[in-house]
Short mmCIF file of C-alpha atoms and ligand atoms in Angstrom, two decimals:
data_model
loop_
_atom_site.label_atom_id
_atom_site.label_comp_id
_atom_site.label_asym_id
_atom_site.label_seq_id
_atom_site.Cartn_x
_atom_site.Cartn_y
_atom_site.Cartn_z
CA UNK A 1 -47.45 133.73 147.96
CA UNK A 2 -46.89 131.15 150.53
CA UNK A 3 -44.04 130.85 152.58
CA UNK A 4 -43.70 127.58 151.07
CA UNK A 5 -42.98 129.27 148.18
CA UNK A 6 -40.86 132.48 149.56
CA UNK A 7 -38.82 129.94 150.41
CA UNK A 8 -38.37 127.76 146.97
CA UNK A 9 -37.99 131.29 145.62
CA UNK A 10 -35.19 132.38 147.73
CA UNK A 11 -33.75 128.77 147.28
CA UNK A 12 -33.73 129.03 143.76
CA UNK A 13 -32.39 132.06 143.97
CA UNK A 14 -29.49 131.13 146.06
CA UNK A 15 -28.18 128.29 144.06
CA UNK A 16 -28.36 130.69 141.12
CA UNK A 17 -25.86 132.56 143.61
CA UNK A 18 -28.05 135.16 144.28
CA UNK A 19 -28.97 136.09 148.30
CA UNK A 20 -31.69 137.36 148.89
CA UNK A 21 -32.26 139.62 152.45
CA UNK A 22 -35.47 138.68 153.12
CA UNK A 23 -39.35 138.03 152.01
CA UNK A 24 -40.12 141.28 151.88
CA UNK A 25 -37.28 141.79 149.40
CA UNK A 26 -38.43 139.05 147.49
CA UNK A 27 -41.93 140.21 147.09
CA UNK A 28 -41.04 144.06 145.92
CA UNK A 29 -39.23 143.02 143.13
CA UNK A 30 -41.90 141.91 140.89
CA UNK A 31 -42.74 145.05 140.70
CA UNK A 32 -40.05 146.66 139.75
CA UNK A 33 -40.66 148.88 137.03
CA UNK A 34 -36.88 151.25 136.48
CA UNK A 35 -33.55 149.21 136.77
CA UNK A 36 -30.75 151.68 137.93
CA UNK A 37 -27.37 150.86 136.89
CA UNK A 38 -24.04 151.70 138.20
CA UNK A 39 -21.24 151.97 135.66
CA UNK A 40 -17.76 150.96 136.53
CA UNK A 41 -17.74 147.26 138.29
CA UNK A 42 -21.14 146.77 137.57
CA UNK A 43 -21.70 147.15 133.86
CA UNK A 44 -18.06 147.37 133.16
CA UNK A 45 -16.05 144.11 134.56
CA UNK A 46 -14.42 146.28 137.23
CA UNK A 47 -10.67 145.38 136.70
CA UNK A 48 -9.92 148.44 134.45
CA UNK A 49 -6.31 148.16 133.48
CA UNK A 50 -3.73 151.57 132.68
CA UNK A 51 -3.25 151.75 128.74
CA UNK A 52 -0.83 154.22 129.00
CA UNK A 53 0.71 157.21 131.41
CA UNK A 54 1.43 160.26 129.47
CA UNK A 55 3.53 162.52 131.61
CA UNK A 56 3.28 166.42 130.91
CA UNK A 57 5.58 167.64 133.28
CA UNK A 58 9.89 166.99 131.75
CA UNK A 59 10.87 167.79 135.87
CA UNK A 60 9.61 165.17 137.11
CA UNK A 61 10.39 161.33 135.64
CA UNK A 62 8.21 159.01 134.68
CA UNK A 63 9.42 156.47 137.24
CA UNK A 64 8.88 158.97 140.49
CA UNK A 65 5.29 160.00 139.20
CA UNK A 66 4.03 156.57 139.12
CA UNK A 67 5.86 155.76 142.82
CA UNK A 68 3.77 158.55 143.94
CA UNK A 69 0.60 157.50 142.01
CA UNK A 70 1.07 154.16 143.61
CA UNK A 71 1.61 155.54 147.11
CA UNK A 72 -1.57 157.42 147.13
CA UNK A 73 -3.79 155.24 145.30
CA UNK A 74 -2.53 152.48 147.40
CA UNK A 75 -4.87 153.95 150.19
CA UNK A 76 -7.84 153.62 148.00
CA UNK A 77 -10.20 151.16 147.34
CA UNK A 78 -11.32 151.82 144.27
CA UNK A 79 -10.98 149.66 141.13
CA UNK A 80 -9.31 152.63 139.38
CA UNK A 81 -7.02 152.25 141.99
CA UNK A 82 -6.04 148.85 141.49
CA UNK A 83 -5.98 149.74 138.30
CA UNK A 84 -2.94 152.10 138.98
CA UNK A 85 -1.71 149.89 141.53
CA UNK A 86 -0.90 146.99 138.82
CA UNK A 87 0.63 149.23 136.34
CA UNK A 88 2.68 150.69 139.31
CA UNK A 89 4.48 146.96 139.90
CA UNK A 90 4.54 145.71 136.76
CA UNK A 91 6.46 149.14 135.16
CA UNK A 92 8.49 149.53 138.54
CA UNK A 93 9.04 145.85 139.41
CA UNK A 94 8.73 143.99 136.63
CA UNK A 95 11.80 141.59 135.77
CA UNK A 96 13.45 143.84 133.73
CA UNK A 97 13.48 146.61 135.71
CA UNK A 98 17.34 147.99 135.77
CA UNK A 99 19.26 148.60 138.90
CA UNK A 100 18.87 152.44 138.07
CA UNK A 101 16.35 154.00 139.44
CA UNK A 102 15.66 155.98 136.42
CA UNK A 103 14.30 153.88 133.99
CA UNK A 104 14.45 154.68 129.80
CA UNK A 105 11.17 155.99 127.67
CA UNK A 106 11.72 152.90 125.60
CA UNK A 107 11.43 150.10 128.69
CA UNK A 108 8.34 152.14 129.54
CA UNK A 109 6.97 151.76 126.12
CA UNK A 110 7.32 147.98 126.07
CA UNK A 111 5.53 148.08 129.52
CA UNK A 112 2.76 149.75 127.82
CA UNK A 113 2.44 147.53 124.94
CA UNK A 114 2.50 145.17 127.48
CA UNK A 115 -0.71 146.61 129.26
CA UNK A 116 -2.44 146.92 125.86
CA UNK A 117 -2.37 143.41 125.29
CA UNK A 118 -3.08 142.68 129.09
CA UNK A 119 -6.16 145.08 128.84
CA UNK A 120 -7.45 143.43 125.80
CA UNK A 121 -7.31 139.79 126.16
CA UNK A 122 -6.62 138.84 129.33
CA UNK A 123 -8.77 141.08 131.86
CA UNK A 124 -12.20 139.08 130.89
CA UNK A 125 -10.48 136.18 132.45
CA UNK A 126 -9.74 138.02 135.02
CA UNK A 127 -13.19 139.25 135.87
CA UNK A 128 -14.11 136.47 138.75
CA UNK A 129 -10.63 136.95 140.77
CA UNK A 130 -10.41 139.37 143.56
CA UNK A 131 -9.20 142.80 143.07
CA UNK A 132 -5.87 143.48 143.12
CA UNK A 133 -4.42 141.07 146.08
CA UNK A 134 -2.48 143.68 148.67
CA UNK A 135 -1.64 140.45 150.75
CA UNK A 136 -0.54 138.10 148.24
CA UNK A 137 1.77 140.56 146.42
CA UNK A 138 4.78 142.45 147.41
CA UNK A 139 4.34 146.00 148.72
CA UNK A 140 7.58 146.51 149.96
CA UNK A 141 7.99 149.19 146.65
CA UNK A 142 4.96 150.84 148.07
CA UNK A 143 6.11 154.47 149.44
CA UNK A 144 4.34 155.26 152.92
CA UNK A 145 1.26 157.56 152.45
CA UNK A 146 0.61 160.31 155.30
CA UNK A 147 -3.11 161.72 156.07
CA UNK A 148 -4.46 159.31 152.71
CA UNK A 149 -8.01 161.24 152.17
CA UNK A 150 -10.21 159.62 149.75
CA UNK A 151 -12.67 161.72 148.39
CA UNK A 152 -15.31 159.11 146.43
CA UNK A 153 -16.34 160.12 143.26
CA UNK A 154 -13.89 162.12 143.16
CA UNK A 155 -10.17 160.62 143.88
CA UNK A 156 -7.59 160.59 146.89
CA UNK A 157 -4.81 162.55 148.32
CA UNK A 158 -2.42 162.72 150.58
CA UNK A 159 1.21 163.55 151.74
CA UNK A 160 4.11 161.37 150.27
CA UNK A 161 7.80 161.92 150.76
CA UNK A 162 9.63 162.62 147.07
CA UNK A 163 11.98 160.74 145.99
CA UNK A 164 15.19 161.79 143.80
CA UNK A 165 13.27 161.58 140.63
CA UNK A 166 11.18 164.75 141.96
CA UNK A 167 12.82 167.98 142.20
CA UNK A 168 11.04 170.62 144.02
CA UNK A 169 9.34 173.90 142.05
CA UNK A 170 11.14 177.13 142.42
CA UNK A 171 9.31 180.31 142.90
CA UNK A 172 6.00 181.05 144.28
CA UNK A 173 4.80 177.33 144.02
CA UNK A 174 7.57 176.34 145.95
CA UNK A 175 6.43 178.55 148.53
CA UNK A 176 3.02 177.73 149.28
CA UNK A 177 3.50 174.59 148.77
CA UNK A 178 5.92 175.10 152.19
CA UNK A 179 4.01 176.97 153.73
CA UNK A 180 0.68 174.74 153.40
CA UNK A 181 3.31 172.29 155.22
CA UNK A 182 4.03 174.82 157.90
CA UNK A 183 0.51 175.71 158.38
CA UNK A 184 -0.20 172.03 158.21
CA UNK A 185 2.55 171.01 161.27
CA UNK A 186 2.16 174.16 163.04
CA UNK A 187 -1.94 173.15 163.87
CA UNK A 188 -0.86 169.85 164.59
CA UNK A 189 1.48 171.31 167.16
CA UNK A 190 -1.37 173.40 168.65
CA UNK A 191 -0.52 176.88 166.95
CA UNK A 192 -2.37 179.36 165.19
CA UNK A 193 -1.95 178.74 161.78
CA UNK A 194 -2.17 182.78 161.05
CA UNK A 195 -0.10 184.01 164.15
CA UNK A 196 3.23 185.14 163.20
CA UNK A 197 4.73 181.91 164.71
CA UNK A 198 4.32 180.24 161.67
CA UNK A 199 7.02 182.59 159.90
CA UNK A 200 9.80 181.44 162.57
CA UNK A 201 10.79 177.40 161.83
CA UNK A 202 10.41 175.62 165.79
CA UNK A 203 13.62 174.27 167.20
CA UNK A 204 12.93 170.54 167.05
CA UNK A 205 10.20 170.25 164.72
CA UNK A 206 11.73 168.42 161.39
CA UNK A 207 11.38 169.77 158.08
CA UNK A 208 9.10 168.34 156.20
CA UNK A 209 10.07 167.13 152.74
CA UNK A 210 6.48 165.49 151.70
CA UNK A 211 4.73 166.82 148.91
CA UNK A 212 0.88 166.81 148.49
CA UNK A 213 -0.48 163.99 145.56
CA UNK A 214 -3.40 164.26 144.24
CA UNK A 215 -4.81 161.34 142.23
CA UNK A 216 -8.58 161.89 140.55
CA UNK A 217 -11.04 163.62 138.09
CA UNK A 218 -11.11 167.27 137.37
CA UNK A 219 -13.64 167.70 140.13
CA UNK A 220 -10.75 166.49 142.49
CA UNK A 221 -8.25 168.93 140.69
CA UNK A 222 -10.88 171.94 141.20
CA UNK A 223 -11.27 171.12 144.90
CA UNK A 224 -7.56 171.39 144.95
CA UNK A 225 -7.34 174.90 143.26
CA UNK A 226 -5.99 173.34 140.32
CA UNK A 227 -7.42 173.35 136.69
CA UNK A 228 -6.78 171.38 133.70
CA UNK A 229 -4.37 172.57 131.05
CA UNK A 230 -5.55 173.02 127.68
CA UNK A 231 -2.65 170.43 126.69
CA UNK A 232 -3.69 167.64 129.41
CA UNK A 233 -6.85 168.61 128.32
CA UNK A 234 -6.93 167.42 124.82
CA UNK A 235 -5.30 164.48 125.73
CA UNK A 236 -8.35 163.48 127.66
CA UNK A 237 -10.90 164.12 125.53
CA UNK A 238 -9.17 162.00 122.75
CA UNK A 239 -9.00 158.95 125.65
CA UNK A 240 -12.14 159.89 126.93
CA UNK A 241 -13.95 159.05 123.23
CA UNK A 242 -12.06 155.67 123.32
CA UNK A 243 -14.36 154.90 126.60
CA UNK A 244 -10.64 155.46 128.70
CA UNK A 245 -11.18 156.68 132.35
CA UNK A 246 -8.76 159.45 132.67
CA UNK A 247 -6.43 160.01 136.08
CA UNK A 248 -5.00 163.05 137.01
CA UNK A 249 -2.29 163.49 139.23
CA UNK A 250 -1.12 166.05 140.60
CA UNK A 251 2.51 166.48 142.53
CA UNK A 252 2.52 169.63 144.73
CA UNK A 253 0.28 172.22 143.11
CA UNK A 254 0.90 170.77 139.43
CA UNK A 255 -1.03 168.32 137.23
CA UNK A 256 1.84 166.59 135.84
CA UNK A 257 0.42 163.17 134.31
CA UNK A 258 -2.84 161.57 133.35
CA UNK A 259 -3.05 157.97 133.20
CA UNK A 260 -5.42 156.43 130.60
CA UNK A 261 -7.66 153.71 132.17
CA UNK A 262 -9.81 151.32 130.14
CA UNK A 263 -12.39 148.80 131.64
CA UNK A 264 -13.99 146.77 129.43
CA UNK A 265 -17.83 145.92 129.38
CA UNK A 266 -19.13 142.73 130.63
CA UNK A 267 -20.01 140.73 127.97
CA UNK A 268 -23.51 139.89 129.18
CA UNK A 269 -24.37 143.92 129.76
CA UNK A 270 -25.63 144.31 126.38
CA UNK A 271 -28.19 141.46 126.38
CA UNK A 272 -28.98 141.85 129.91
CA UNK A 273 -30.33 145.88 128.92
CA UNK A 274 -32.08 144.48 126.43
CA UNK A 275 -33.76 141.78 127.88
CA UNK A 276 -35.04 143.89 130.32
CA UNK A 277 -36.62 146.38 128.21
CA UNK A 278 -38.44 143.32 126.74
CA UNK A 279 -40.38 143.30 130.31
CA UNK A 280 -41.23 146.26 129.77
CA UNK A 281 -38.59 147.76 132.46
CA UNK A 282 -36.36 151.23 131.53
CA UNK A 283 -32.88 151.03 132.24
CA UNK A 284 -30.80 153.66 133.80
CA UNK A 285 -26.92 153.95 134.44
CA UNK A 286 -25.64 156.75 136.63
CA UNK A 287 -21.90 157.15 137.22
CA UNK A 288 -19.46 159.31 139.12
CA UNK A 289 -17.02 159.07 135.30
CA UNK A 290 -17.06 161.84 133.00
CA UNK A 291 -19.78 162.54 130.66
CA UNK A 292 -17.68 162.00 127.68
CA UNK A 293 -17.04 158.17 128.88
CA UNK A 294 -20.63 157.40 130.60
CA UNK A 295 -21.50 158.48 126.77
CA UNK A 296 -19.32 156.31 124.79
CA UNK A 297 -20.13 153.13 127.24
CA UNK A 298 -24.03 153.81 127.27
CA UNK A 299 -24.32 154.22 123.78
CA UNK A 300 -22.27 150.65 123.35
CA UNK A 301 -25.05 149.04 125.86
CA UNK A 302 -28.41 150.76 124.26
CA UNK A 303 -28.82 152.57 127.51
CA UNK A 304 -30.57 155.88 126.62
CA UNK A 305 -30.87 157.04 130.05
CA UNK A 306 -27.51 158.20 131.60
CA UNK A 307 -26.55 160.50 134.69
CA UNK A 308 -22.78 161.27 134.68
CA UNK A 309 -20.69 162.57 137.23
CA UNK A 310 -22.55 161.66 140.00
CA UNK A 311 -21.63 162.10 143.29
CA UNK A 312 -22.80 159.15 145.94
CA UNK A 313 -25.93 162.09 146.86
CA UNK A 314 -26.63 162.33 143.09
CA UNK A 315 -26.64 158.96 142.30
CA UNK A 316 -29.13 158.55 145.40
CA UNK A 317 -31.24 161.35 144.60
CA UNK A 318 -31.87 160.52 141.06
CA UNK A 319 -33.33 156.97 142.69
CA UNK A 320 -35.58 159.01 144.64
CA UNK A 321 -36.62 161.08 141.33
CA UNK A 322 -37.29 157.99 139.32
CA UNK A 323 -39.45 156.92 142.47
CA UNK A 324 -41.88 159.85 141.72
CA UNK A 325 -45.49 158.31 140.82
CA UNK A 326 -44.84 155.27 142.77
CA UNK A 327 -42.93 153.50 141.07
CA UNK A 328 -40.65 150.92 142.16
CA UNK A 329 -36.82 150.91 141.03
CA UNK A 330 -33.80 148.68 141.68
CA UNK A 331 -30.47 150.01 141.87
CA UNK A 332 -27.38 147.64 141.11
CA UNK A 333 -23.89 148.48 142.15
CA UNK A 334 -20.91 147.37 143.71
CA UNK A 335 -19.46 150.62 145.45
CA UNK A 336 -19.26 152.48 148.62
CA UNK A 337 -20.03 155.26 146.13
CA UNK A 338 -23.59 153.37 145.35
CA UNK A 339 -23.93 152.39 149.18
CA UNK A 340 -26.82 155.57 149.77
CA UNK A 341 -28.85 154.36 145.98
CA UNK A 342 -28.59 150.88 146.96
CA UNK A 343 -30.38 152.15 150.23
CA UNK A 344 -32.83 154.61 148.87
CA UNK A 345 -33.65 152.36 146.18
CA UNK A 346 -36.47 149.84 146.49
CA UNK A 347 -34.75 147.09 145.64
CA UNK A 348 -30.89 147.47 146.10
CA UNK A 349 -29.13 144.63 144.00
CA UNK A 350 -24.96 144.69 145.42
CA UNK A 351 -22.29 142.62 143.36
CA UNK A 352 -21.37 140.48 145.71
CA UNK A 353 -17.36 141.54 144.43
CA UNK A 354 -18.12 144.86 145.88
CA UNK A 355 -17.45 146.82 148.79
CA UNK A 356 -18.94 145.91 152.46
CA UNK A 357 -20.80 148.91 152.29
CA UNK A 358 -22.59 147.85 149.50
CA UNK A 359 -23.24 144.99 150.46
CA UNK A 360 -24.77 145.93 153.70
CA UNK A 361 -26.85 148.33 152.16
CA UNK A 362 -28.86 146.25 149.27
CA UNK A 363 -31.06 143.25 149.80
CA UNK A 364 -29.74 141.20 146.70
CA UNK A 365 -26.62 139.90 146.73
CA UNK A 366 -25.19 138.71 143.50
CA UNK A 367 -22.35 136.11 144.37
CA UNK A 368 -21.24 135.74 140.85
CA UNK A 369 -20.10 139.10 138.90
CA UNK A 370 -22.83 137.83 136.11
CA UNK A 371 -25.44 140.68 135.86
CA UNK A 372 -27.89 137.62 134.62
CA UNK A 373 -28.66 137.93 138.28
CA UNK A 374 -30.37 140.75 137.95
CA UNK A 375 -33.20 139.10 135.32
CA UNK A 376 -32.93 135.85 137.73
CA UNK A 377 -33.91 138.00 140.57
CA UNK A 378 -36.65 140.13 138.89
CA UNK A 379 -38.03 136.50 136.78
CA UNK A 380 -37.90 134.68 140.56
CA UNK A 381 -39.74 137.71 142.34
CA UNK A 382 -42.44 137.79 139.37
CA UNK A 383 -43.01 133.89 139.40
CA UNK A 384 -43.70 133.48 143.00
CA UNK A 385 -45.82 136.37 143.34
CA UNK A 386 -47.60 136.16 140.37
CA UNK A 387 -48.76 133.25 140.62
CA UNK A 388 -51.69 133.80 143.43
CA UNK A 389 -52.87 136.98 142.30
P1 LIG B 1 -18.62 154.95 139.21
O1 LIG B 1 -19.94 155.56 139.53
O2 LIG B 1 -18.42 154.86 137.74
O3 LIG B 1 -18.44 153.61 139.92
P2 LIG B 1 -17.10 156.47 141.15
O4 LIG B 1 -18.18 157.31 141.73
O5 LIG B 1 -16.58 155.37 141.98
O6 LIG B 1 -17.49 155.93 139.69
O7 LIG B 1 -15.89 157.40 140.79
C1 LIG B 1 -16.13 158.51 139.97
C2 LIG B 1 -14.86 159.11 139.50
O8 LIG B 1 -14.08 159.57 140.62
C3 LIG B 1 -13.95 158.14 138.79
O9 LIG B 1 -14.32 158.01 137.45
C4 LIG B 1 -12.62 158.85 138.95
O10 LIG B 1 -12.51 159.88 138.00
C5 LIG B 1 -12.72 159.46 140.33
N1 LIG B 1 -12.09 158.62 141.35
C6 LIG B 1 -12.70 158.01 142.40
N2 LIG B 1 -11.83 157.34 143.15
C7 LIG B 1 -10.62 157.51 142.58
C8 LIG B 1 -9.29 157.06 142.89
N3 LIG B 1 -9.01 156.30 143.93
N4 LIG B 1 -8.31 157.45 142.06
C9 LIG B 1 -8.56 158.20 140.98
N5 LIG B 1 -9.77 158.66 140.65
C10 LIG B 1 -10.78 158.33 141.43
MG1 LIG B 2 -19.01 151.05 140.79
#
């Protein structure tokens, strides 16, 4: 091609909103042969909303687990997380929240029919604004997080002081639990974790009343030492078949509630699959869900090819595997959890909605959250190069 035409391509391209990094960019994908999907933002409209919290723990209320959800997630940038976040100040915020801070199961149950209708109808709409706002909204109900660890592809964690809807485990739990704390404030004061110092409380050093929350998949949970009942079990699978993204979260060393997560498909996933099988291209979607959802999702788009429960390696290694035999594949994603595909990848395609990291690591940008970008890009890359062979 000429550079005459490099450059109508990549202007085309641009006022279809999609930036293109390059010439050399522009030239590989025409022969692209395997498009790699990601799942959540990319094929899925990436503004998943709660459906419901189902709490399996009676110590603990409802209103204090989702305060410490919210805390924790609030560290995260992950649409699950905003996910969370929204539930978190509509149920605890919302205009008819009482002046108690304990709130009743039946005001919690009109919040959640609220959500249903929120998740069904009015999220599409939803799909061009900007995640969840921190700076427009009020965070002021926002507990402070300590030590916030996200953990991607698998969930976050971190320390978060209780508040009087929590009341601390007796027994053993109760125990490690303190003395993880301990252990935890006696290295940051410089002392052997396993001397005997730790058994003797230091004159000046505070108690400390926060309690470790978890927030994530079951992968999260095992990393923590903690597995899944067979009761919070069940209730997954059942919300897991109904394409829901479960949550765990876990207060101390308990799993206490799941929340239910649903993020709908993008209406133009479907026809964008299938329009690219018609050139002759395979479609892929890897994800960091559960098998049980990537299933139910992939089977909606026609996508036969699925990796689930991927971590950011795994998703970048199976670009690598589908590279075998030369052939050229695209990756499309929005994440810092996609960041190392988009980069392995031949062509790395990043919704421009997504994370920086993403977006430094691909080559195609796609400014509007329409995955018709992805055909534009591959049709534009074909046309000009094409042409002069
Ligand atoms: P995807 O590949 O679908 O974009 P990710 O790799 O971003 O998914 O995340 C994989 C899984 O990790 C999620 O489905 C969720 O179970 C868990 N996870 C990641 N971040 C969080 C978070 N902030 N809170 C809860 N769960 C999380
Ligand atoms: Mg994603």
């Amino acid at each position: 091609a000429t550079p005459t035409a490099v450059m109508v391509g990549t202007g085309v391209a641009a006022a279809h909103g999609v930036l293109i990094k390059g010439a050399d960019a522009l030239e590989r994908a025409h022969k692209v042969q395997t498009v790699v999907f990601d799942k959540t933002g990319t094929l899925t409209l990436g503004r998943p909303a709660v459906l419901e919290m189902r709490c399996f723990d009676p110590q603990v209320s409802e209103h204090e687990v989702l305060e410490l959800a919210a805390a924790v997630e609030h560290a995260s940038e992950h649409p699950l997380a905003a996910a969370v976040m929204e539930y978190a100040e509509r149920v605890l915020t919302g205009p008819s929240r009482p002046a108690s801070a304990e709130r009743s199961r039946e005001s919690l149950d009109l919040d959640r029919e609220d959500s249903l209708h929120w998740g069904s109808s009015a999220a599409p709409s939803m799909a061009t604004t900007p995640r969840f706002g921190r700076r427009a909204r009020r965070t002021d109900w926002i507990r402070m997080v300590r030590d916030a660890e996200p953990n991607p592809g698998k969930g976050i964690k971190g320390w978060v002081e209780p508040g009087p809807g929590y009341s601390r485990p007796k027994g053993l739990v109760a125990q490690q639990e303190h003395r993880q704390v301990q252990n935890g404030w006696a290295s940051l004061m410089g002392f052997d974790s396993n001397s005997q110092q730790q058994q003797q409380r230091q004159p000046g050093i505070p108690e400390p009343r926060e309690v470790r929350v978890v927030a994530g998949n079951k992968h999260m949970m095992a990393d923590e030492g903690m597995s899944v009942p067979a009761e919070v079990d069940d209730y997954m699978r059942k919300m897991e078949d109904q394409c829901c993204t479960c949550v765990i979260l876990a207060i101390g060393s308990t799993i206490t509630a799941v929340l239910a997560i649903s993020d709908p498909i993008k209406p133009e996933a479907r026809g964008v699959v299938a329009a690219l099988g018609k050139r002759g291209i395979a479609c892929h979607m890897v994800t960091g869900d559960n098998w049980r959802v990537a299933r139910a999702i992939s089977s909606q788009l026609g996508i036969i090819n699925v990796m689930a429960e991927c971590l950011p390696a795994a998703k970048a290694a199976r670009i690598r595997e589908l590279q075998q035999g030369r052939k050229l594949v695209a990756m499309v994603g929005d994440g810092v959890n996609d960041a190392p595909a988009l980069a392995a990848a031949d062509v790395g395609i990043a919704l421009g909605s997504g994370t920086d990291i993403a977006l430094e690591a691909a080559e195609y940008v796609l400014m509007r959250a329409d995955l018709e970008g992805v055909l534009l890009a591959l049709d534009l890359s074909r046309a000009t190069f094409n042409r002069i062979r």
